[in-house]
Short mmCIF file of C-alpha atoms and ligand atoms in Angstrom, two decimals:
data_model
loop_
_atom_site.label_atom_id
_atom_site.label_comp_id
_atom_site.label_asym_id
_atom_site.label_seq_id
_atom_site.Cartn_x
_atom_site.Cartn_y
_atom_site.Cartn_z
CA MET A 1 26.29 -12.82 -11.09
CA ASN A 2 24.65 -10.15 -13.23
CA ARG A 3 27.74 -8.41 -15.22
CA ALA A 4 25.72 -5.20 -15.56
CA ARG A 5 24.22 -4.96 -12.37
CA THR A 6 28.04 -5.62 -10.82
CA GLU A 7 29.74 -3.02 -13.42
CA VAL A 8 27.31 -0.18 -12.14
CA THR A 9 27.78 -0.64 -8.51
CA GLN A 10 31.63 -0.32 -9.33
CA ILE A 11 30.45 3.23 -9.21
CA ALA A 12 32.36 4.55 -6.41
CA PRO A 13 30.01 6.18 -3.23
CA GLU A 14 32.20 9.56 -3.27
CA VAL A 15 31.64 9.18 -7.29
CA LEU A 16 27.48 8.64 -6.78
CA SER A 17 26.99 11.23 -4.27
CA ARG A 18 27.57 14.34 -6.47
CA TYR A 19 24.81 13.38 -8.71
CA GLU A 20 20.91 13.42 -7.36
CA ALA A 21 18.46 12.44 -9.75
CA VAL A 22 14.41 13.66 -10.46
CA ILE A 23 12.46 11.45 -10.75
CA GLY A 24 8.68 11.72 -12.24
CA LEU A 25 5.93 8.76 -12.34
CA GLU A 26 3.39 8.18 -13.99
CA VAL A 27 0.23 6.30 -11.96
CA HIS A 28 -2.55 4.64 -13.70
CA ALA A 29 -5.12 2.90 -11.43
CA GLN A 30 -8.24 0.71 -12.35
CA LEU A 31 -11.38 2.40 -11.67
CA GLU A 32 -13.35 0.17 -8.96
CA THR A 33 -16.04 -0.02 -11.35
CA LEU A 34 -18.64 -2.76 -12.01
CA THR A 35 -18.84 -1.85 -15.69
CA LYS A 36 -16.63 -0.20 -18.14
CA ALA A 37 -15.80 3.16 -19.35
CA PHE A 38 -18.22 2.83 -22.55
CA CYS A 39 -19.52 0.02 -22.45
CA ALA A 40 -22.05 -1.90 -19.79
CA CYS A 41 -19.34 -5.18 -19.83
CA SER A 42 -18.72 -6.20 -16.81
CA THR A 43 -15.08 -5.21 -15.06
CA ASN A 44 -14.98 -8.52 -13.51
CA PHE A 45 -11.46 -10.20 -12.35
CA GLY A 46 -10.52 -13.55 -13.08
CA ASP A 47 -13.84 -14.38 -15.64
CA PRO A 48 -13.09 -16.76 -18.32
CA PRO A 49 -11.42 -14.98 -20.91
CA ASN A 50 -13.69 -12.90 -24.01
CA SER A 51 -16.35 -13.23 -21.45
CA ASN A 52 -17.17 -9.78 -20.88
CA THR A 53 -17.39 -8.58 -24.35
CA CYS A 54 -19.72 -6.46 -26.80
CA PRO A 55 -19.53 -4.51 -29.76
CA VAL A 56 -18.10 -1.14 -28.30
CA CYS A 57 -15.37 -3.75 -25.66
CA LEU A 58 -14.74 -4.77 -28.98
CA GLY A 59 -14.59 -1.95 -31.45
CA LEU A 60 -16.37 -3.39 -34.34
CA PRO A 61 -17.94 -1.22 -36.72
CA GLY A 62 -21.07 1.49 -35.59
CA ALA A 63 -21.29 0.35 -32.29
CA LEU A 64 -20.54 3.97 -30.29
CA PRO A 65 -19.09 4.01 -26.72
CA VAL A 66 -21.26 5.92 -23.43
CA LEU A 67 -19.29 6.93 -20.94
CA ASN A 68 -19.48 5.60 -17.86
CA LYS A 69 -20.94 8.10 -15.09
CA LYS A 70 -19.31 6.29 -12.34
CA ALA A 71 -16.00 5.86 -13.57
CA LEU A 72 -16.22 10.29 -14.16
CA GLN A 73 -17.64 10.15 -10.26
CA LEU A 74 -14.31 8.42 -9.29
CA ALA A 75 -12.33 10.38 -10.79
CA LEU A 76 -13.47 13.88 -9.94
CA ARG A 77 -13.28 12.35 -6.64
CA ALA A 78 -9.14 11.20 -7.86
CA SER A 79 -8.78 15.16 -8.27
CA LEU A 80 -11.09 16.30 -5.67
CA ALA A 81 -8.75 13.93 -3.12
CA LEU A 82 -5.37 14.75 -4.89
CA ASN A 83 -5.96 18.81 -4.22
CA CYS A 84 -6.15 18.88 -8.62
CA LYS A 85 -7.28 21.69 -10.36
CA ILE A 86 -10.75 19.76 -12.21
CA GLN A 87 -11.09 21.44 -15.80
CA ARG A 88 -15.18 22.34 -17.10
CA ARG A 89 -13.90 20.97 -20.56
CA SER A 90 -12.12 18.02 -20.56
CA ARG A 91 -12.17 16.10 -23.67
CA PHE A 92 -11.01 12.38 -24.48
CA ALA A 93 -9.12 12.14 -27.98
CA ARG A 94 -8.15 8.69 -29.95
CA LYS A 95 -4.61 7.06 -29.34
CA ASN A 96 -3.85 5.50 -32.47
CA TYR A 97 -1.55 2.35 -32.36
CA PHE A 98 -1.30 -0.55 -33.71
CA TYR A 99 -1.02 -3.80 -30.90
CA PRO A 100 -3.70 -6.71 -31.27
CA ASP A 101 -4.67 -6.46 -27.53
CA LEU A 102 -6.35 -3.83 -28.93
CA PRO A 103 -9.35 -5.04 -31.70
CA LYS A 104 -9.94 -0.65 -31.92
CA GLY A 105 -6.71 0.17 -33.47
CA TYR A 106 -7.03 3.47 -30.89
CA GLN A 107 -6.97 3.35 -26.65
CA ILE A 108 -9.46 6.53 -26.25
CA SER A 109 -7.42 9.14 -24.00
CA MET A 110 -7.81 12.91 -22.62
CA TYR A 111 -4.66 14.43 -24.00
CA GLU A 112 -5.11 17.66 -24.85
CA LEU A 113 -7.82 18.69 -22.52
CA PRO A 114 -7.32 16.20 -19.33
CA LEU A 115 -9.70 16.11 -16.31
CA ALA A 116 -7.48 18.20 -13.83
CA THR A 117 -4.49 20.04 -13.47
CA GLU A 118 -2.12 21.53 -10.98
CA GLY A 119 -2.67 19.37 -8.07
CA PHE A 120 -0.63 17.82 -4.55
CA LEU A 121 0.12 15.00 -2.40
CA GLU A 122 2.00 15.36 0.57
CA ILE A 123 4.88 12.63 1.42
CA THR A 124 6.13 11.82 4.83
CA LEU A 125 9.69 10.57 5.06
CA GLU A 126 11.42 10.34 8.01
CA GLY A 127 9.70 13.08 9.85
CA GLU A 128 10.29 15.31 7.07
CA THR A 129 7.15 16.47 4.61
CA LYS A 130 7.64 16.80 1.07
CA ARG A 131 5.13 18.43 -1.12
CA ILE A 132 4.98 16.58 -5.09
CA GLY A 133 3.35 18.23 -7.05
CA ILE A 134 0.60 15.98 -9.94
CA THR A 135 0.53 17.87 -13.23
CA ARG A 136 -2.70 16.22 -14.75
CA LEU A 137 -4.74 13.60 -14.12
CA HIS A 138 -6.64 11.97 -16.99
CA MET A 139 -9.09 9.81 -17.76
CA GLU A 140 -8.99 6.49 -20.27
CA ASP A 141 -9.88 2.96 -20.94
CA ASP A 142 -7.25 0.07 -20.86
CA ALA A 143 -6.29 -2.57 -22.98
CA GLY A 144 -7.05 -6.22 -22.93
CA LYS A 145 -4.45 -8.76 -22.37
CA SER A 146 -1.88 -10.83 -24.39
CA LEU A 147 -0.58 -14.03 -23.12
CA HIS A 148 2.20 -15.83 -23.93
CA GLU A 149 2.60 -18.32 -21.65
CA GLY A 150 0.77 -21.13 -19.61
CA PHE A 151 -0.87 -22.38 -22.92
CA PRO A 152 0.05 -25.97 -24.08
CA ASP A 153 1.11 -24.37 -26.92
CA SER A 154 2.76 -20.83 -25.74
CA ASP A 155 5.85 -21.66 -28.02
CA ARG A 156 3.71 -21.72 -31.03
CA TRP A 157 0.80 -19.43 -30.32
CA SER A 158 0.53 -16.03 -28.20
CA TYR A 159 -3.74 -16.20 -26.65
CA ILE A 160 -5.41 -12.78 -26.34
CA ASP A 161 -7.99 -11.93 -23.23
CA PHE A 162 -10.20 -9.22 -24.81
CA ASN A 163 -12.09 -8.81 -20.95
CA ARG A 164 -9.48 -5.58 -20.28
CA CYS A 165 -10.25 -3.70 -23.05
CA GLY A 166 -12.74 -0.83 -22.25
CA VAL A 167 -12.47 -1.52 -19.00
CA PRO A 168 -11.57 2.49 -16.79
CA LEU A 169 -8.61 4.43 -16.24
CA ILE A 170 -6.94 7.07 -14.71
CA GLU A 171 -3.77 8.07 -15.53
CA ILE A 172 -2.10 10.34 -12.37
CA VAL A 173 1.24 11.93 -13.74
CA SER A 174 3.18 13.61 -11.06
CA GLU A 175 5.73 16.49 -11.31
CA PRO A 176 9.70 15.64 -11.21
CA ASP A 177 10.04 16.50 -7.67
CA LEU A 178 11.08 12.90 -6.07
CA ARG A 179 14.81 12.57 -5.97
CA THR A 180 15.05 9.07 -4.58
CA PRO A 181 14.11 5.69 -4.85
CA ALA A 182 12.61 6.36 -1.57
CA GLU A 183 10.29 9.07 -2.84
CA ALA A 184 9.24 7.57 -5.02
CA TYR A 185 8.05 5.31 -3.05
CA ALA A 186 6.98 6.40 -0.63
CA TYR A 187 5.00 9.14 -3.36
CA LEU A 188 3.50 5.93 -4.56
CA ASN A 189 2.26 4.20 -1.48
CA THR A 190 1.46 7.70 -0.05
CA LEU A 191 -0.90 7.96 -3.36
CA LYS A 192 -2.20 4.09 -3.35
CA GLN A 193 -3.17 5.25 0.04
CA ILE A 194 -4.91 7.59 -0.81
CA LEU A 195 -7.20 6.14 -4.50
CA GLU A 196 -8.24 2.82 -1.22
CA TYR A 197 -9.28 5.34 1.04
CA THR A 198 -11.47 7.02 -1.23
CA GLU A 199 -12.85 3.99 -3.19
CA VAL A 200 -11.69 4.71 -6.11
CA SER A 201 -9.77 1.97 -7.34
CA ASP A 202 -9.02 -0.93 -5.21
CA CYS A 203 -4.94 -0.75 -6.20
CA ASN A 204 -4.47 -4.67 -5.86
CA MET A 205 -0.72 -4.32 -7.67
CA GLU A 206 -0.97 -8.67 -8.37
CA GLU A 207 -4.72 -7.82 -10.48
CA GLY A 208 -2.37 -5.02 -12.44
CA SER A 209 -4.69 -2.07 -10.97
CA LEU A 210 -2.68 -0.02 -10.25
CA ARG A 211 0.16 0.14 -12.37
CA CYS A 212 3.76 2.89 -12.46
CA ASP A 213 6.20 3.88 -15.31
CA ALA A 214 9.29 6.71 -13.91
CA ASN A 215 10.93 8.76 -16.04
CA VAL A 216 14.14 9.56 -14.24
CA SER A 217 17.15 11.36 -15.47
CA VAL A 218 20.50 12.68 -13.40
CA ARG A 219 22.91 16.14 -12.40
CA LEU A 220 24.72 17.22 -10.69
CA ARG A 221 23.74 18.24 -7.59
CA GLY A 222 23.11 22.55 -8.21
CA ALA A 223 22.92 21.74 -11.63
CA PRO A 224 20.61 24.75 -12.59
CA LYS A 225 18.80 21.74 -15.66
CA PHE A 226 17.86 18.82 -15.73
CA GLY A 227 19.28 15.86 -17.78
CA THR A 228 17.97 13.71 -20.03
CA LYS A 229 15.53 11.55 -19.43
CA ALA A 230 15.15 7.74 -19.74
CA GLU A 231 11.20 6.47 -19.56
CA VAL A 232 11.19 3.24 -17.51
CA LYS A 233 8.24 1.22 -17.21
CA ASN A 234 6.71 -1.96 -16.09
CA LEU A 235 7.32 -1.42 -12.16
CA ASN A 236 4.51 -3.14 -11.22
CA SER A 237 5.79 -3.41 -7.46
CA PHE A 238 7.11 -1.41 -5.26
CA ARG A 239 10.23 -3.41 -4.81
CA TYR A 240 10.72 -3.54 -8.43
CA LEU A 241 9.75 0.28 -7.69
CA SER A 242 12.58 0.97 -6.39
CA HIS A 243 15.20 -1.58 -7.74
CA ALA A 244 14.65 -0.35 -10.75
CA LEU A 245 14.99 3.04 -9.84
CA GLU A 246 18.14 2.26 -7.87
CA PHE A 247 19.52 0.95 -10.65
CA GLU A 248 18.63 3.38 -13.52
CA ILE A 249 20.18 6.23 -11.38
CA GLU A 250 23.14 4.42 -11.17
CA ARG A 251 23.48 3.36 -15.20
CA GLN A 252 22.56 7.39 -15.68
CA ILE A 253 25.68 8.41 -13.64
CA GLY A 254 27.99 5.70 -14.93
CA VAL A 255 27.46 6.25 -18.16
CA LEU A 256 27.99 10.60 -18.25
CA GLU A 257 31.11 9.28 -15.57
CA SER A 258 32.30 7.63 -19.00
CA GLY A 259 32.02 10.25 -21.14
CA GLY A 260 28.71 9.73 -22.69
CA ALA A 261 25.49 10.44 -22.88
CA VAL A 262 22.35 10.02 -21.39
CA THR A 263 20.11 8.44 -24.61
CA GLN A 264 16.02 9.85 -24.75
CA GLU A 265 14.38 6.22 -24.06
CA THR A 266 12.01 3.62 -23.59
CA ARG A 267 13.62 1.13 -21.45
CA LEU A 268 11.53 -1.98 -19.44
CA TRP A 269 12.44 -3.19 -16.19
CA ASN A 270 13.75 -6.82 -16.55
CA VAL A 271 12.67 -8.87 -14.06
CA THR A 272 15.25 -11.59 -13.66
CA ALA A 273 17.85 -9.65 -15.29
CA GLY A 274 18.07 -6.79 -12.64
CA ARG A 275 18.53 -3.97 -14.74
CA THR A 276 16.22 -2.03 -17.22
CA GLU A 277 17.12 -2.45 -20.61
CA PRO A 278 15.96 -0.33 -23.68
CA MET A 279 12.70 -1.59 -25.49
CA ARG A 280 13.40 -2.72 -29.40
CA SER A 281 12.25 0.63 -31.14
CA LYS A 282 9.44 -1.07 -33.11
CA GLU A 283 7.47 -1.22 -29.13
CA PHE A 284 7.08 2.36 -29.04
CA ALA A 285 5.74 4.93 -31.48
CA HIS A 286 5.59 8.55 -30.33
CA ASP A 287 3.34 10.11 -33.11
CA TYR A 288 -0.23 8.05 -32.17
CA ARG A 289 -1.56 10.54 -34.56
CA TYR A 290 -3.98 11.86 -31.67
CA PHE A 291 -7.04 13.03 -32.57
CA PRO A 292 -10.80 14.38 -30.73
CA ASP A 293 -13.06 11.19 -30.51
CA PRO A 294 -16.16 12.38 -32.46
CA ASP A 295 -18.20 9.31 -31.17
CA LEU A 296 -17.93 10.99 -27.56
CA LEU A 297 -18.85 14.44 -26.46
CA PRO A 298 -16.35 16.39 -24.33
CA VAL A 299 -17.17 16.68 -20.17
CA ALA A 300 -18.39 19.42 -18.48
CA VAL A 301 -18.22 19.62 -15.13
CA LEU A 302 -20.41 21.93 -13.75
CA ASP A 303 -19.93 22.85 -10.15
CA HIS A 304 -23.00 21.23 -8.62
CA ILE A 305 -21.21 18.00 -9.74
CA VAL A 306 -18.17 19.05 -7.94
CA GLU A 307 -19.79 19.74 -4.93
CA GLU A 308 -22.07 17.07 -4.93
CA VAL A 309 -18.55 15.00 -5.09
CA ARG A 310 -17.05 17.03 -2.44
CA ARG A 311 -19.86 15.94 -0.30
CA ILE A 312 -19.56 12.84 -0.68
CA MET A 313 -15.60 12.61 -0.18
CA PRO A 314 -14.23 9.98 2.35
CA GLU A 315 -12.30 10.65 4.94
CA LEU A 316 -9.03 10.88 3.86
CA PRO A 317 -5.96 9.44 5.02
CA ALA A 318 -4.00 12.66 6.26
CA ALA A 319 -7.79 13.59 8.51
CA ARG A 320 -8.01 9.74 9.54
CA MET A 321 -4.44 9.64 11.04
CA ALA A 322 -4.55 13.51 12.46
CA ARG A 323 -8.35 12.44 14.05
CA PHE A 324 -6.88 9.00 16.07
CA VAL A 325 -4.43 11.77 17.67
CA ARG A 326 -6.73 13.93 19.07
CA GLU A 327 -10.05 11.81 19.53
CA TYR A 328 -8.08 8.58 21.19
CA ALA A 329 -5.00 9.68 22.18
CA LEU A 330 -2.43 7.74 20.40
CA THR A 331 0.63 8.95 19.68
CA PRO A 332 1.62 10.00 16.26
CA TYR A 333 4.20 6.68 15.67
CA ASP A 334 0.26 4.38 16.31
CA ALA A 335 -2.38 6.44 14.53
CA GLY A 336 0.29 6.25 11.44
CA VAL A 337 0.64 3.05 11.70
CA LEU A 338 -3.51 1.93 12.25
CA THR A 339 -4.32 4.25 8.81
CA ALA A 340 -1.72 2.92 6.76
CA ASN A 341 -5.01 1.23 5.36
CA ARG A 342 -8.43 1.47 5.31
CA GLU A 343 -9.14 -1.66 6.64
CA LEU A 344 -6.89 -2.09 9.66
CA ALA A 345 -7.92 1.41 11.10
CA ASP A 346 -11.37 0.14 10.31
CA TYR A 347 -10.98 -3.29 12.38
CA PHE A 348 -9.34 -0.39 15.11
CA GLU A 349 -12.45 1.61 15.46
CA ALA A 350 -15.31 -1.26 15.51
CA ALA A 351 -12.97 -2.67 18.23
CA VAL A 352 -13.18 0.59 20.16
CA ARG A 353 -17.37 0.40 19.44
CA ALA A 354 -17.33 -2.51 20.61
CA GLY A 355 -15.94 -1.06 23.92
CA ALA A 356 -11.86 -1.88 22.94
CA PRO A 357 -10.36 1.01 24.81
CA PRO A 358 -8.82 2.76 22.57
CA LYS A 359 -5.05 3.45 23.59
CA THR A 360 -4.91 -0.89 24.68
CA ALA A 361 -6.53 -1.59 21.32
CA ALA A 362 -4.11 0.46 19.36
CA ASN A 363 -1.39 -1.41 21.42
CA TRP A 364 -2.81 -4.91 20.45
CA ILE A 365 -3.06 -4.32 17.34
CA GLY A 366 0.14 -2.76 16.19
CA VAL A 367 1.39 -5.48 17.58
CA GLU A 368 0.26 -9.33 18.63
CA LEU A 369 -1.50 -8.81 15.77
CA LEU A 370 0.30 -7.15 13.25
CA ARG A 371 2.22 -9.73 14.49
CA ARG A 372 0.21 -13.03 13.78
CA LEU A 373 -1.40 -11.70 10.98
CA ASN A 374 2.71 -11.55 9.23
CA ASP A 375 3.70 -14.33 10.40
CA LEU A 376 0.36 -15.87 8.83
CA GLY A 377 1.02 -14.18 5.43
CA LYS A 378 -2.53 -13.14 6.03
CA GLU A 379 -3.61 -8.92 5.51
CA ILE A 380 -7.03 -7.71 7.96
CA GLY A 381 -9.46 -8.52 6.08
CA ASP A 382 -8.76 -12.57 7.16
CA CYS A 383 -8.28 -12.23 10.67
CA PRO A 384 -9.75 -14.86 12.47
CA VAL A 385 -10.37 -12.41 15.78
CA SER A 386 -13.00 -10.08 15.11
CA PRO A 387 -12.51 -6.56 16.47
CA GLY A 388 -15.93 -7.42 19.13
CA ALA A 389 -14.20 -10.35 20.02
CA LEU A 390 -10.59 -8.03 20.65
CA ALA A 391 -12.58 -5.47 22.65
CA GLU A 392 -13.68 -8.39 24.68
CA LEU A 393 -10.91 -9.65 25.63
CA LEU A 394 -9.20 -6.43 26.41
CA GLN A 395 -12.33 -5.71 29.10
CA GLN A 396 -10.54 -9.06 30.22
CA VAL A 397 -7.53 -8.04 31.04
CA GLU A 398 -8.29 -4.06 31.96
CA SER A 399 -11.19 -5.49 34.47
CA GLY A 400 -8.34 -7.96 36.44
CA ASN A 401 -9.89 -10.90 35.41
CA ILE A 402 -7.27 -11.65 33.21
CA THR A 403 -3.69 -10.87 33.37
CA ALA A 404 -1.92 -9.51 30.69
CA ALA A 405 0.80 -12.22 30.16
CA SER A 406 -2.07 -14.86 30.03
CA GLY A 407 -4.28 -12.07 27.72
CA LYS A 408 -0.91 -12.76 24.84
CA LYS A 409 -1.68 -16.59 25.35
CA VAL A 410 -5.78 -15.91 25.41
CA PHE A 411 -5.48 -13.97 21.98
CA ALA A 412 -3.08 -16.68 20.80
CA ALA A 413 -5.58 -19.48 21.54
CA MET A 414 -8.26 -16.52 19.61
CA PHE A 415 -6.21 -16.48 16.83
CA GLU A 416 -6.04 -20.22 15.89
CA THR A 417 -9.51 -21.37 17.37
CA SER A 418 -11.60 -17.58 16.45
CA LYS A 419 -13.19 -19.09 20.40
CA SER A 420 -13.72 -16.31 22.29
CA ALA A 421 -11.94 -14.98 25.20
CA ALA A 422 -14.75 -16.63 27.41
CA GLN A 423 -14.65 -19.70 26.57
CA ILE A 424 -10.88 -19.93 26.33
CA ILE A 425 -10.50 -18.47 29.74
CA ALA A 426 -13.53 -20.75 31.18
CA GLU A 427 -12.14 -24.08 28.97
CA GLU A 428 -8.46 -23.43 29.78
CA GLY A 429 -7.96 -22.18 33.44
CA PHE A 430 -6.56 -18.87 32.56
CA ALA A 431 -8.78 -16.67 35.10
CA GLN A 432 -6.49 -14.59 37.27
CA ILE A 433 -4.90 -15.36 41.00
CA SER A 434 -6.23 -13.40 43.13
CA ASP A 435 -6.32 -15.40 46.47
CA PRO A 436 -4.30 -14.22 48.87
CA GLY A 437 -3.45 -17.65 50.36
CA ALA A 438 -3.03 -19.67 46.48
CA ILE A 439 -0.29 -16.66 46.31
CA GLU A 440 1.60 -16.96 49.45
CA ALA A 441 1.51 -20.94 49.20
CA VAL A 442 3.25 -21.01 46.20
CA ALA A 443 5.85 -18.18 47.18
CA ARG A 444 6.69 -20.56 49.81
CA THR A 445 7.34 -23.09 48.17
CA VAL A 446 9.47 -20.40 45.74
CA VAL A 447 11.23 -18.92 48.30
CA ALA A 448 12.51 -22.57 50.22
CA LYS A 449 13.84 -23.33 46.89
CA SER A 450 16.21 -21.00 46.51
CA PRO A 451 18.34 -20.07 50.29
CA ASP A 452 21.47 -18.39 48.00
CA ASN A 453 18.87 -15.62 47.02
CA VAL A 454 17.13 -15.50 49.66
CA ALA A 455 20.11 -14.65 51.29
CA LYS A 456 21.10 -12.61 48.40
CA TYR A 457 18.04 -10.20 49.48
CA ARG A 458 17.98 -9.89 52.78
CA SER A 459 22.10 -8.61 52.52
CA GLY A 460 20.16 -5.84 50.48
CA ASN A 461 20.23 -6.86 46.67
CA GLU A 462 17.14 -5.89 45.81
CA GLY A 463 17.78 -6.70 42.44
CA VAL A 464 16.36 -10.69 43.11
CA PHE A 465 13.41 -9.79 43.76
CA LYS A 466 13.05 -9.66 40.22
CA PHE A 467 13.52 -12.79 39.48
CA PHE A 468 11.12 -14.56 42.86
CA VAL A 469 8.14 -12.51 41.44
CA GLY A 470 9.31 -14.02 38.32
CA GLN A 471 9.17 -18.03 39.74
CA VAL A 472 6.29 -17.22 41.08
CA MET A 473 4.71 -16.33 37.67
CA ARG A 474 6.38 -19.23 35.96
CA GLU A 475 4.74 -21.77 38.62
CA THR A 476 1.62 -19.53 38.35
CA ARG A 477 1.28 -20.13 34.30
CA GLY A 478 0.57 -15.74 34.09
CA GLN A 479 -1.70 -16.00 36.37
CA ALA A 480 -1.46 -14.49 39.42
CA ASN A 481 -1.85 -11.34 40.85
CA PRO A 482 0.91 -8.77 39.65
CA GLN A 483 0.28 -6.75 42.25
CA LEU A 484 -0.89 -9.45 45.58
CA VAL A 485 2.72 -11.23 44.22
CA ASN A 486 4.47 -8.48 45.09
CA GLU A 487 3.26 -7.47 48.02
CA VAL A 488 3.31 -11.20 49.37
CA LEU A 489 6.73 -12.10 48.32
CA LYS A 490 8.09 -8.35 50.10
CA ARG A 491 6.39 -9.91 53.52
CA VAL A 492 7.46 -13.67 53.19
CA LEU A 493 10.90 -12.52 52.17
CA SER A 494 11.06 -10.26 55.09
CA GLU A 495 9.68 -13.02 57.73
CA SER A 496 13.14 -14.45 59.62
ZN1 ZN B 1 -18.24 -4.34 -23.93
#
């Protein structure tokens, strides 16, 4: 057991509940461009180390950066999607610090004149909607990567890969409007969804395309002023974010309860130890000596550019959810499930276009399909059943060619074999049994086997009827037409 964790969880719930947390998030997202922010090098993830470099991103003397137009367009798109005011004039600055993975000796980042300000996004938690302010959104470039492990001589050497040097990022800084780890989680999730829908970033957290730092403080409920905050870095998964915030909030309450004061500092989430720890002071320097980058012109965003970005803005998640409710008569819950990610929403709409009834498709995708994908640990992009193939299956069910029960079996087989519904129905003999004679033969066998239940039914116990239906369905592998089964059984049971 980890000692620090045990210590903080010893705070009594009634003490914890006297405090509230104040949280703001700083999120870095890698823009989905083919080339880097200020040079023509590829941004492709996973290429051989140091293969995507040039004098500009290596910071060689005399090299001149040129802003990537696509990166600016994506940053503007994100700004509009997050309801920000776009600044007519913004400027890149040099943020000076030394680190081996930063060959220029400075990061290029918008500082005193950011690209956009005063935005917001809305989170929904347990049916309640809350607006979270966005202070600013600015552009910057990424540093390279230091590789401290994975090599035979990693105990003696660190390796550096400069491929990530100069990759375009946006940083989105929220207002300190979040009060709980759950709200922070919802904020990051909503932000990720918006950036994915707008194709601003692939938001792949494993590849580092979306990274998160948090500013956290606590205060007694109702206190007018914020407490002293700590910055927690390295929250690069939703799980880390939740755990680190829970830990940090309890830690700060513990400090205050024991009569101490929270230190303003930068802390790191230690994944292995499950706690936040102060960074060694030499690892962060507060004086970056920012100054305007003399090699880059200020960015002037004219109205017609903003209008053009607005015109080609993809449909945002909230709008798509509302449209699903309106256009396909789905419940808000189903619409929420289907629009949780853009690929799933696209899949659903493709199935509907291919002829699937919308409500049925929503049910099947939300339950059967997601469950099976989840079991296999797969994403919708790897789904072995195409939207067209699902539509075909649902039409077989709707038309009564197969029962819903058989449909689920056919669907399972489609998942495993990638064969079409028609093919599986023909091969496995799943077609619905609609011949009254055949159903009657089964019904008579079932009835003959259970004289006790027949007696109960005849003495007025209607409940046993379900037993007979179940038996007939079992004997016919769920393929008998349910309505016919009901009719035939009633007739057979009523005969004296
Ligand atoms: Zn380059």
